[in-house]
Amino acid sequence: MALRKVKGNLERMFDKNLTDLVRGIRNNKDNEAKYIAQCIEEIKQELRQDNIAVKANAVAKLTYLQMLGYDISWAGFNIIEVMSSSKFTYKRIGYLASSQCFHADTELLMLTTNMIRKDLNSQNQYDAGVALSALSCFINADLSRDLANDIMTLLTSTKSYLRKKAVLMMYKVFLKFPEALRPAFPRLKEKLEDTDSGVQSAAVNVVCELARKNPKNYLSLAPVFFKLMTTSTNNWMLIKIIKLFGALTPLEPRLGKKLIEPLTNLIHSTSAMSLLYECINTVIAVLISISSGMPNHSASIQLCVQKLRILIEDSDQNLKYLGLLAMSKILKTHPKSVQAHKDLIMQCLDDKDESIRLRALDLLYGMVSKKNLMEIVKKLMIHMDKAEGTTYRDELLSKIIQICSQNNYQYITNFEWYVSVLVELTRMEGSQHGSLVSSQMLDVAIRVQAIRPFAVQQMELLLENAHFLTSGTGQSSTMAEVLTAAAWICGEFPEYLRDQQSTLEAMIRSRVFGLPGHIQAVYVQNILKLFASIFVQAEQKKDVERISKVCKMIASNLPQFVSSADLEVQERSSSALQLVLYIEKLVNKGDLDIAGEVAALFIGELNPVAPKAQRKVQVPDGLDLDAWINDPPSESSGSGDDENDEGFVKVTDIFVKSDNLSESYTKVIRPQKEPTEEELQKSRRARKLEQENNPHYLKPRKSSIGKKTDELLDIPVAQLDIPVTLRVPGLASPDKYIMKNSKTHSRKKKKMSKGKKRLSSEEDDLSHPVHLVNTDKGEMPEGAQSSEDDTDTRPNDDPHRALDINLDEPLREDETLAVPHSHSASNVSTKKDSNDLSKKKSVKTEEAKTVKKSKKGSKSGVKKKKSGRRHPKEAVEDQSTTADMLTLDEHLDKPLVEPFTTNPTSGLLIESEGKLITTEANGKEPSTKKEKKKTKDGKKSKRKVISKLKEGYEEASGISTPSKEVVTEQSSSAITGGAGTEINPPFSCLSSFSRLASDNSVEMVYGTSLCETDEVAITVVLKNQSPSLLKEFCFSVSNTSLVKLIKPELNDDYGLNLNLTLPPSGSTELQLFFRVLSVDQSHKLRGTLTYMVQSSDDMSSHEKLDFWVNIPCSTFMMARVCGADTVSDLLTSGQLPYHNSFHLKNIMQDTAQMISQICFHCNFVLVEQIENTASLYSRSVDGSHICLLLKVDRSCTAISIDGKSDNEVLLSNIISEIEKLLQPGS
């Protein structure tokens, strides 16, 4: 064995490593392929050896060769062998090669399942990490199904390195195996509140990617993301969250009202341009969704527009582009806010970047109005004349037409001006939008009847000067298409022509025969229309000579159309020629009564047709459009040798020889001959000659070329003064209409200055146009149905289609996945049967649905406690999870500011003399059954009450009616620790309300909760316990140097006046907000409540009730989930120098009850529990840490609590508060 090992080491000394391979490739550039082929043969020899180190070296070299484009799929088995190595350095090489070589369809992946599972369950976190990284590159459906449980297990690992990778890996698993989404979703949701910021960011990324295609399934996570958005400082995570809110807001408009304030604060405070852009985008989406319910949001829009202006004015082209892009989104809903920055947008048209110019054009499309349309179009046309590049000029032309024609010409007040603009656009050389201009001319002439005389006159001039459109422009120009509209308009409305016969002569002159075939076809058709009109006029005047002259002129010129290469032109001209010859024959016989019959061929008004009319035509019954009309051709019919025959004629060459075959016909493939040496030399010389003559080809620098260039640059450039105008006499110019419009506006201003009423901008925009427009969408065939359905636009192969899953439904038995907890290193690791865990999750989801249903029945937000028993197996893991489930609807329904109101129809939860009761407006306590029943163990089951105010959304300053506490029933359930004890003990019947004061008329209870870092909300419940009516309540609280009451604007300096009345036995609830300057000590405030008692005999008396409000320092503590390792590191790091403790005797409560009281009332979280010892943790709003160690002796009659903190005053007050809590009489 030793000799073999020594031999292997000697062989490795002479092997090439990766560095040698790279160096050799660089040194053999001339024979690189030959050298690499030699290296591959050497690598194959190395892979046959038994030494795993040699194989790993060979695989590393193969990985580099794969990067160069060489196929290494033949080494798949060797790569898997290196992946299975026990040494991490070799394993990493194997996984790297697999990530580059393997893909989802690789057949060898079935051999890697158990090996990858072994690495995922390895004690070495880096083995599992490299396996996850490689698995993400080639995972398929089979691997996802087999390894889903193992990856889910890593979500609970104590190593944040593995948790982060596992969370990201779950996204790939969901895409390939959608059935894993529902069982894994609770775990993924927990990672959103992970203590490690990297894991938290990874979970946010995964959920945001899932919600990007299916946002409605993740609406329940809105409170969690809102909390992250308001607390996180990670800009990239904030961008993801804000994008998600932009997708959720259209689904839940109430969410938008909560987002406006934090997003506006971010826009004000952030300096990151990327975050600023996303905030503005989301604010726009929010305002669109809530525009109907929140009209006063102009300040937010103005803020966004001002910030976008800063982006547009920035020198960075990317920021400028993003600013214009976001501005276009605001333009859709708030055009007037953007129109104020029209000058800035017009400046962007002169930018050197074409993409920015195009974005500015898109903005101008929505900025037009009836007042500024002519001005904007004029600037665009001037800019088009100066612009370089036909592509950009074409875009300008199309944008001008879009601006003018939007919403059926909504902003055009003078169509003569628009027709003159279209005629002016025909002078643009090299344009590809001739058909667009032509279709606009046709549409305007058809829809606007009053413009037809002017349009016909302009089209007549275009026909007479058609050479301007057919000559002098580039070969790629399509502006000759305008002649189609000109000919059709003149033929359809000949009564407006000044001289019909001269127009007819212009349409049959010799220049016409050089036009494209489809234009000639239109010419022929409208020649007949003009002929019919002239025939009718001549018949009325009995002018036989004119009729004969016109017939001879047409008959002598139509044969040229008959000989056209276009079939359509041939057919139309042949029919027209025979018709004209027949009419000429009848006229020569003296029959002049046929003019009416000829004119009847073209009688009838043509209406616009809807764009989708053709596809809406109903298919007749019995007609199969997919069936063959004739017998289908046999398979051998197309394989004959007819194409090789000399008499074979191509279909496309019947009438005109064409070098380019149409795509609709099969190309004839002929064998190609190898060129001779002389032909190759000839082609080389031709190629070099072409390169020399090509100005765009970069040539080598020569001194002679430089001299010639300098000589050419020295030649002075002289401007030529051409006295000949290029304009066609008679064609209208849009400038005169602009001048006329400006004079009209100046006259209006003079009239306004004399004292007449001034028209607003809206009234100016609603002024009636000069010409009426037919705004009909167009004719549709009979039986056509609308098909504007909300169909899914995602492609059929999109994996996100399968992830459209309802995550709120409870898990079925066939959906649960067994998740063993095998990655817990500490002695308090959570190990539990997977079936029990899945049952717990299903019950948790069912309980959340029950709570949501109970919310829907209450309109005021005050929840009634329902009587009844739950099954003892229905459990919830902890209070925080349940609270998260209850936050969405409550916070969305929670108003920002509401006046004091009474709700006589709703119940109210209060605490009186240590007992929770539900009162109603009529004062009668609801009938309840026995609240206590004996269980099998003889113990009484207890109900849990969670009345803690939910966190996530912040309440505005002032007094508002809060969301009422939700009372739910929970049976005791906990996750057992290593020693079998409960880690999260159930809360007993606890309440956050305490008695404040009472007299013969009023009873007051209150509870405190934290709103912001320096604001506390005190919820006060008032109950009328007298038979009289109570009214005119007034609260007065004395401020201290550290605590001040936040008063709304409507109250005076003396106190807070409450405009409410309480009937006998009625109750109501309100909130007071205080700003606290010191959070490490308790505060006590003195207050007075005054009210009026109105008895039944209309006698009234003023009463006064004094009270003291206690704000404990535990109000400012935040219970955040913290791992045992984190607390241990905190204690051993020396960051908690202060210590305090106390010892109590004769404590009759059990350990679980004491922990529940401390966690509930003092806002602590249980970190670890072993038998009768437990550690707790909490953190104040200013960042001070407190760790507690609770010890109970065996008999449970004594307890000691030791505390450590970095704030001595805070620790002392918390210890005192806990001592009073556990032993009130102390």
PDB file of C-alpha atoms in Angstrom, residues 911-986:
ATOM      1  CA  GLU A 911     -61.561  43.546  32.033  1.00  0.00           C
ATOM      2  CA  SER A 912     -63.448  44.114  35.260  1.00  0.00           C
ATOM      3  CA  GLU A 913     -62.229  42.837  38.603  1.00  0.00           C
ATOM      4  CA  GLY A 914     -59.903  40.340  37.025  1.00  0.00           C
ATOM      5  CA  LYS A 915     -62.572  38.814  34.800  1.00  0.00           C
ATOM      6  CA  LEU A 916     -63.000  39.254  31.048  1.00  0.00           C
ATOM      7  CA  ILE A 917     -66.557  40.111  30.016  1.00  0.00           C
ATOM      8  CA  THR A 918     -68.210  41.164  26.788  1.00  0.00           C
ATOM      9  CA  THR A 919     -70.615  44.074  26.997  1.00  0.00           C
ATOM     10  CA  GLU A 920     -73.116  45.334  24.494  1.00  0.00           C
ATOM     11  CA  ALA A 921     -74.648  48.722  23.876  1.00  0.00           C
ATOM     12  CA  ASN A 922     -77.829  47.845  25.713  1.00  0.00           C
ATOM     13  CA  GLY A 923     -75.828  46.940  28.818  1.00  0.00           C
ATOM     14  CA  LYS A 924     -76.972  43.323  28.962  1.00  0.00           C
ATOM     15  CA  GLU A 925     -74.312  40.753  29.313  1.00  0.00           C
ATOM     16  CA  PRO A 926     -74.650  38.057  26.663  1.00  0.00           C
ATOM     17  CA  SER A 927     -75.765  34.710  27.867  1.00  0.00           C
ATOM     18  CA  THR A 928     -72.911  32.284  28.201  1.00  0.00           C
ATOM     19  CA  LYS A 929     -72.709  28.669  29.021  1.00  0.00           C
ATOM     20  CA  LYS A 930     -70.409  27.159  31.566  1.00  0.00           C
ATOM     21  CA  GLU A 931     -66.945  28.441  30.896  1.00  0.00           C
ATOM     22  CA  LYS A 932     -65.097  25.670  32.632  1.00  0.00           C
ATOM     23  CA  LYS A 933     -65.249  21.978  31.940  1.00  0.00           C
ATOM     24  CA  LYS A 934     -63.248  19.222  33.522  1.00  0.00           C
ATOM     25  CA  THR A 935     -60.768  17.452  31.298  1.00  0.00           C
ATOM     26  CA  LYS A 936     -59.691  13.839  31.700  1.00  0.00           C
ATOM     27  CA  ASP A 937     -56.784  14.861  33.918  1.00  0.00           C
ATOM     28  CA  GLY A 938     -59.102  16.788  36.185  1.00  0.00           C
ATOM     29  CA  LYS A 939     -57.650  20.146  35.202  1.00  0.00           C
ATOM     30  CA  LYS A 940     -59.683  23.006  33.874  1.00  0.00           C
ATOM     31  CA  SER A 941     -58.981  24.098  30.332  1.00  0.00           C
ATOM     32  CA  LYS A 942     -58.163  27.768  29.981  1.00  0.00           C
ATOM     33  CA  ARG A 943     -58.900  30.148  27.190  1.00  0.00           C
ATOM     34  CA  LYS A 944     -56.237  32.305  25.675  1.00  0.00           C
ATOM     35  CA  VAL A 945     -56.846  35.935  24.880  1.00  0.00           C
ATOM     36  CA  ILE A 946     -54.565  37.878  22.576  1.00  0.00           C
ATOM     37  CA  SER A 947     -55.399  41.533  22.918  1.00  0.00           C
ATOM     38  CA  LYS A 948     -52.031  42.957  22.012  1.00  0.00           C
ATOM     39  CA  LEU A 949     -52.111  45.709  19.420  1.00  0.00           C
ATOM     40  CA  LYS A 950     -50.727  44.446  16.153  1.00  0.00           C
ATOM     41  CA  GLU A 951     -47.454  45.781  14.877  1.00  0.00           C
ATOM     42  CA  GLY A 952     -46.693  46.799  11.296  1.00  0.00           C
ATOM     43  CA  TYR A 953     -48.762  49.840  10.415  1.00  0.00           C
ATOM     44  CA  GLU A 954     -48.240  53.074  12.276  1.00  0.00           C
ATOM     45  CA  GLU A 955     -51.069  55.221  13.481  1.00  0.00           C
ATOM     46  CA  ALA A 956     -51.117  58.909  12.616  1.00  0.00           C
ATOM     47  CA  SER A 957     -50.655  61.495  15.334  1.00  0.00           C
ATOM     48  CA  GLY A 958     -53.793  62.547  17.160  1.00  0.00           C
ATOM     49  CA  ILE A 959     -56.740  60.651  18.576  1.00  0.00           C
ATOM     50  CA  SER A 960     -58.272  57.879  16.543  1.00  0.00           C
ATOM     51  CA  THR A 961     -60.510  54.932  17.049  1.00  0.00           C
ATOM     52  CA  PRO A 962     -58.140  51.960  17.105  1.00  0.00           C
ATOM     53  CA  SER A 963     -58.609  48.485  15.786  1.00  0.00           C
ATOM     54  CA  LYS A 964     -60.280  46.509  18.520  1.00  0.00           C
ATOM     55  CA  GLU A 965     -58.576  43.605  20.159  1.00  0.00           C
ATOM     56  CA  VAL A 966     -59.324  40.243  18.667  1.00  0.00           C
ATOM     57  CA  VAL A 967     -60.286  37.500  21.047  1.00  0.00           C
ATOM     58  CA  THR A 968     -59.420  34.014  19.860  1.00  0.00           C
ATOM     59  CA  GLU A 969     -59.400  30.709  21.598  1.00  0.00           C
ATOM     60  CA  GLN A 970     -56.254  28.658  21.553  1.00  0.00           C
ATOM     61  CA  SER A 971     -55.538  25.391  23.165  1.00  0.00           C
ATOM     62  CA  SER A 972     -52.210  24.802  24.766  1.00  0.00           C
ATOM     63  CA  SER A 973     -49.538  23.753  22.324  1.00  0.00           C
ATOM     64  CA  ALA A 974     -45.793  24.069  22.445  1.00  0.00           C
ATOM     65  CA  ILE A 975     -42.652  22.827  20.808  1.00  0.00           C
ATOM     66  CA  THR A 976     -40.834  20.608  23.224  1.00  0.00           C
ATOM     67  CA  GLY A 977     -37.188  21.125  23.945  1.00  0.00           C
ATOM     68  CA  GLY A 978     -34.385  18.685  24.394  1.00  0.00           C
ATOM     69  CA  ALA A 979     -35.454  17.724  27.885  1.00  0.00           C
ATOM     70  CA  GLY A 980     -39.069  17.314  27.024  1.00  0.00           C
ATOM     71  CA  THR A 981     -40.209  20.630  28.438  1.00  0.00           C
ATOM     72  CA  GLU A 982     -42.119  23.309  26.620  1.00  0.00           C
ATOM     73  CA  ILE A 983     -40.108  25.968  24.816  1.00  0.00           C
ATOM     74  CA  ASN A 984     -43.071  28.258  24.075  1.00  0.00           C
ATOM     75  CA  PRO A 985     -45.551  27.747  26.946  1.00  0.00           C
ATOM     76  CA  PRO A 986     -49.160  28.726  26.363  1.00  0.00           C
TER      77      PRO A 986
END
